[in-house]
Coordinates of C-alpha atoms in Angstrom, one line a residue:
Chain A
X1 CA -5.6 15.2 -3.6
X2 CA -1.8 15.9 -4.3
X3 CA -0.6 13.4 -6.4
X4 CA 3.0 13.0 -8.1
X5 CA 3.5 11.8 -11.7
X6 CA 6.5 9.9 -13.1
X7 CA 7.1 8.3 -16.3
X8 CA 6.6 4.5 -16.7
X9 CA 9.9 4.0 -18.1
X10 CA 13.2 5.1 -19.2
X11 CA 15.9 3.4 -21.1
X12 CA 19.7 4.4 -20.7
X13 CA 22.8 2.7 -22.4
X14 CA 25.5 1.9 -20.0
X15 CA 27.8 5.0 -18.8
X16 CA 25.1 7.0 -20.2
X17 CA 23.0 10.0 -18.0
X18 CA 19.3 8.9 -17.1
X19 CA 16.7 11.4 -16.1
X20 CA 13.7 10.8 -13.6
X21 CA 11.1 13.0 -13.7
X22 CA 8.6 13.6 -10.5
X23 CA 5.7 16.0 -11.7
X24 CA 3.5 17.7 -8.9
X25 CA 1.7 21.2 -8.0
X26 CA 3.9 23.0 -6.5
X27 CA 6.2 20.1 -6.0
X28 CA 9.7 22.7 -5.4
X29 CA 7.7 23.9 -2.8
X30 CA 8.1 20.5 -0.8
X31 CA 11.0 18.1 0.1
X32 CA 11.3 15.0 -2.6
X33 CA 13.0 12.0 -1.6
X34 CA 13.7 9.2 -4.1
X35 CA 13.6 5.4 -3.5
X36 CA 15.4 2.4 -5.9
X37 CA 14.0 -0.8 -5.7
X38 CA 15.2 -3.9 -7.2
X39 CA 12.8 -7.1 -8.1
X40 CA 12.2 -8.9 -4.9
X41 CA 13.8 -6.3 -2.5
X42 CA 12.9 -3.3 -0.2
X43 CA 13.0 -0.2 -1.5
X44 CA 16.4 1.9 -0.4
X45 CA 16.7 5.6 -0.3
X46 CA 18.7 7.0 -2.8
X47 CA 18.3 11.1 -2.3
X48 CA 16.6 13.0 0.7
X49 CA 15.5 17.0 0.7
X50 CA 15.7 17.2 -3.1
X51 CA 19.7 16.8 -3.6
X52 CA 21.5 15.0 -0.2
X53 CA 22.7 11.2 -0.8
X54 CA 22.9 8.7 2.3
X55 CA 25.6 7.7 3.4
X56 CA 26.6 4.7 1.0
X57 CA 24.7 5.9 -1.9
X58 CA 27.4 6.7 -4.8
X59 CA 27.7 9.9 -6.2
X60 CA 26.7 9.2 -9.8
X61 CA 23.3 9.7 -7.8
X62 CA 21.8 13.4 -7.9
X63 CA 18.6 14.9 -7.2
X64 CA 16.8 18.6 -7.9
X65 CA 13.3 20.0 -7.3
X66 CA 12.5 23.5 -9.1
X67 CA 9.0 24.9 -10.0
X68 CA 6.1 21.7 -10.3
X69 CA 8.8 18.8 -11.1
X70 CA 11.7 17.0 -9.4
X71 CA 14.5 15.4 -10.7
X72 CA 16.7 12.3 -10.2
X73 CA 19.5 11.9 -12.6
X74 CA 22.5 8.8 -12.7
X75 CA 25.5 9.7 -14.2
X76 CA 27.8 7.7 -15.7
X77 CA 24.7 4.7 -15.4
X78 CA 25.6 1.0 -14.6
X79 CA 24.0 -2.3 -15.1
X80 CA 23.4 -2.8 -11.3
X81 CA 21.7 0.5 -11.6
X82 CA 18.5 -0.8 -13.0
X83 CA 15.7 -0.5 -11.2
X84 CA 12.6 0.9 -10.3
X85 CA 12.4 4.6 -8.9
X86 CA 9.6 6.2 -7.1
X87 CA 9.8 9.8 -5.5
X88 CA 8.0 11.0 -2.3
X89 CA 6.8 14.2 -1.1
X90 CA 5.0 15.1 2.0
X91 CA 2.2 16.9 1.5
X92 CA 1.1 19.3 5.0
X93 CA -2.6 20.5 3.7
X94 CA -3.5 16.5 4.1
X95 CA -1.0 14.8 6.5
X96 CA -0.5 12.2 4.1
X97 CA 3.4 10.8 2.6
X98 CA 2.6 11.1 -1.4
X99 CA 4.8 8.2 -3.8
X100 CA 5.4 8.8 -7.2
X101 CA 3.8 6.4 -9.3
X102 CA 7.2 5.3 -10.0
X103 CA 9.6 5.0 -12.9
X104 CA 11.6 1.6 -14.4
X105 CA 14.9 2.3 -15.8
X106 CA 16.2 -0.6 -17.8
X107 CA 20.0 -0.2 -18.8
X108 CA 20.7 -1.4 -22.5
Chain B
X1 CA 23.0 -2.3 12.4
X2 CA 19.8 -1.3 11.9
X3 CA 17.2 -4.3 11.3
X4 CA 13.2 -4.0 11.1
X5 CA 11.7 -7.4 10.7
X6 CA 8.1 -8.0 9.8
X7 CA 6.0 -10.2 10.7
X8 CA 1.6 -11.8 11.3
X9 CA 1.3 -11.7 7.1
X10 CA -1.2 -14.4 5.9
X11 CA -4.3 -15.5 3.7
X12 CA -7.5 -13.6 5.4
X13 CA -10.9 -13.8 4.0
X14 CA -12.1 -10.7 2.6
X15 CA -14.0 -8.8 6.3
X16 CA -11.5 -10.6 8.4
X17 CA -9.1 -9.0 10.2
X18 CA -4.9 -9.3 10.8
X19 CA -2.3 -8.0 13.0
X20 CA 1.4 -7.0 12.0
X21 CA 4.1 -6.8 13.8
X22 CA 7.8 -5.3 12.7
X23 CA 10.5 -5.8 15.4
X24 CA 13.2 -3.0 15.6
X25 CA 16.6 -3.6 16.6
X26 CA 20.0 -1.8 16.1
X27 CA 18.7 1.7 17.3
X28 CA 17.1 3.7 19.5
X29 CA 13.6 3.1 19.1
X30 CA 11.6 4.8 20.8
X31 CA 13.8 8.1 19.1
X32 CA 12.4 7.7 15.5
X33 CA 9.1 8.3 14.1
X34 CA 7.9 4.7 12.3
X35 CA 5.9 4.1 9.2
X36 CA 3.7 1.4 7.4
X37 CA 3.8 1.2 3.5
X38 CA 2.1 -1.7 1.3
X39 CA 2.9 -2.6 -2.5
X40 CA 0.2 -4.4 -4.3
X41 CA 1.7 -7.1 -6.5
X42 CA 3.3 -5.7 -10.1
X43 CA 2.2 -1.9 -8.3
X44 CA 3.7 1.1 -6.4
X45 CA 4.3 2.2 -3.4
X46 CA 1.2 3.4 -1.4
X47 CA 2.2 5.4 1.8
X48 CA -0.4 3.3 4.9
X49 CA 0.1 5.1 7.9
X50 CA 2.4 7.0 9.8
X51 CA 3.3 7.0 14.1
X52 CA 5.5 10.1 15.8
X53 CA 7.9 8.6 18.6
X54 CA 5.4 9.0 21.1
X55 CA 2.8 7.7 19.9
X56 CA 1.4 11.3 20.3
X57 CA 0.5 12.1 16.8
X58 CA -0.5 9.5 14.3
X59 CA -1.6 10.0 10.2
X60 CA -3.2 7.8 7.4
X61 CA -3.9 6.9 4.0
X62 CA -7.2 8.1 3.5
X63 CA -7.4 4.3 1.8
X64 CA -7.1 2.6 5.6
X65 CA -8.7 5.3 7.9
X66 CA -11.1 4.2 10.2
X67 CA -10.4 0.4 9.3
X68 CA -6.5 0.2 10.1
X69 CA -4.7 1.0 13.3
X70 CA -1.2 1.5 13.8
X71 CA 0.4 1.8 17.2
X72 CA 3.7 0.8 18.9
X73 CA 5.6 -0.1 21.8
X74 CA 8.6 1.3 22.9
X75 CA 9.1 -0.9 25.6
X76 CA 9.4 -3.7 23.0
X77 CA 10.8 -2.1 20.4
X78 CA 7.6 -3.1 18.3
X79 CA 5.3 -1.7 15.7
X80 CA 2.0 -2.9 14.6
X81 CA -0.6 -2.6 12.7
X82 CA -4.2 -3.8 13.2
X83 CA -6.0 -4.5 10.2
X84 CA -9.7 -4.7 10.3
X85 CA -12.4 -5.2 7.7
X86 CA -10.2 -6.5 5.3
X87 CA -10.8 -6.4 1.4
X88 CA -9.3 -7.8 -1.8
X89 CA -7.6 -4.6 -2.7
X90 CA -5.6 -4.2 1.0
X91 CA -3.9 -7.3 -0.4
X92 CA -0.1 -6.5 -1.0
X93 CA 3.7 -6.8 0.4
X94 CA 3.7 -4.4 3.7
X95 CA 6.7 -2.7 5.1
X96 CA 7.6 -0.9 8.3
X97 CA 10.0 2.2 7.5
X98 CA 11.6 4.5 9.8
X99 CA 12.2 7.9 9.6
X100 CA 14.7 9.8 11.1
X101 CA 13.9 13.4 10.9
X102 CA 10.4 14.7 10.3
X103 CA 11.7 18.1 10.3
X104 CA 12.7 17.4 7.0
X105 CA 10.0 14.6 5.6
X106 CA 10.2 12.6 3.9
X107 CA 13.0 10.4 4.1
X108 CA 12.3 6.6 5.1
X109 CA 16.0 5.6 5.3
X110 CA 15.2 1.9 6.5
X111 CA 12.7 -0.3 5.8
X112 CA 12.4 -4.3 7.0
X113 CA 11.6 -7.0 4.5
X114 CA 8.3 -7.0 4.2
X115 CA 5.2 -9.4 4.7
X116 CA 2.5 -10.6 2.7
X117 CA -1.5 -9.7 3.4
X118 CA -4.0 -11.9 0.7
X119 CA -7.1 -11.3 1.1
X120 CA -9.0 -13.9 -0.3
X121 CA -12.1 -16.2 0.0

């Protein structure tokens, strides 16, 4: 079955650049969304089809997806900014909405 | 605004069975496709199942098939899902999500609160 592979964790100084890593077959071949959720709250979407941000979502926020692994990246990260991160990826061949296995990003 | 309210959470004994509601308001229901997803406490996300518009296509989790069943009413704005044959590992927070474009999935870009399943003796 198609699975998708983050790290457990990343750690990031404030105003520092984090990476998210999302590792799949053929993952650049599919759309990747990414979710943040917060303890206690509902997950919020962050980045849609690999790059676009909702409306709302700042611009520190960016997304890619090249090859077998997609990327989330923060710029310029803030406290408020920590979180847990899971991608998604639909995968056709089984008609079933794949989540990363998520990554927490705690901001020194 | 957009609001999806859960709803029919509870303590069921492991074979027992539950139904869940999520209310939609703030949009066009009966435009968007609708998806249940559960997190089991400290876990991930794990996609459940997923209803087009219509009610004319439906998908799940290989996890839930042939035990859950998700449906809705546009009439009432309402999702559901029936849960049947319940076991300790179905326990978890679940959410309704919608999603606005399946020409581009996936992209759930609300989701409601969320409600609590235990399954438990």
């Amino acid at each position: 079955s198609f699975e998708l592979t983050q790290s457990p964790s990343v750690s990031v100084s404030p105003g520092q650049t984090a990476s998210i890593t999302c590792s799949g077959d053929e993952l650049g071949d599919k759309y990747v969304c990414w979710y943040q959720q917060k303890p206690g709250q509902s997950p919020v979407l962050v980045i849609y089809q690999d790059s676009k941000r909702p409306s709302g979502i700042p611009e520190r926020f960016s997304g890619s997806n090249s090859g077998n692994t997609a990327t989330l990246t923060i710029s310029g990260t803030r406290a408020m900014d920590e979180a847990d991160y899971f991608c998604q990826a639909w995968d056709s061949s089984t008609a079933s909405y794949v989540f990363g296995t998520g990554t927490r990003v705690t901001v020194l | 605004e957009v609001q999806l309210v859960e709803s029919g959470g509870g303590l069921v004994q492991p074979g027992g069975s539950l139904r869940l509601s999520c209310a939609a308001s703030g949009f066009t229901f009966s435009s968007y496709a609708m998806h249940w997803v559960r997190q089991a406490p400290g876990k991930g996300l794990e996609w459940v199942a997923y209803i087009s518009s219509g009610s004319s296509t439906i998908y799940y989790a290989g996890s839930v098939k042939g035990r859950f069943i998700i449906s809705r009413d546009n009439a009432k704005n309402s999702l559901y899902l029936q849960m049947n044959g319940l076991r300790a590992e179905d326990t978890a927070v679940y959410y309704c999500a919608r999603e606005p474009s399946i020409a581009a999935r996936p992209q759930f870009d609300y989701w409601g609160q969320g409600t609590l399943v235990t399954v438990s003796s």
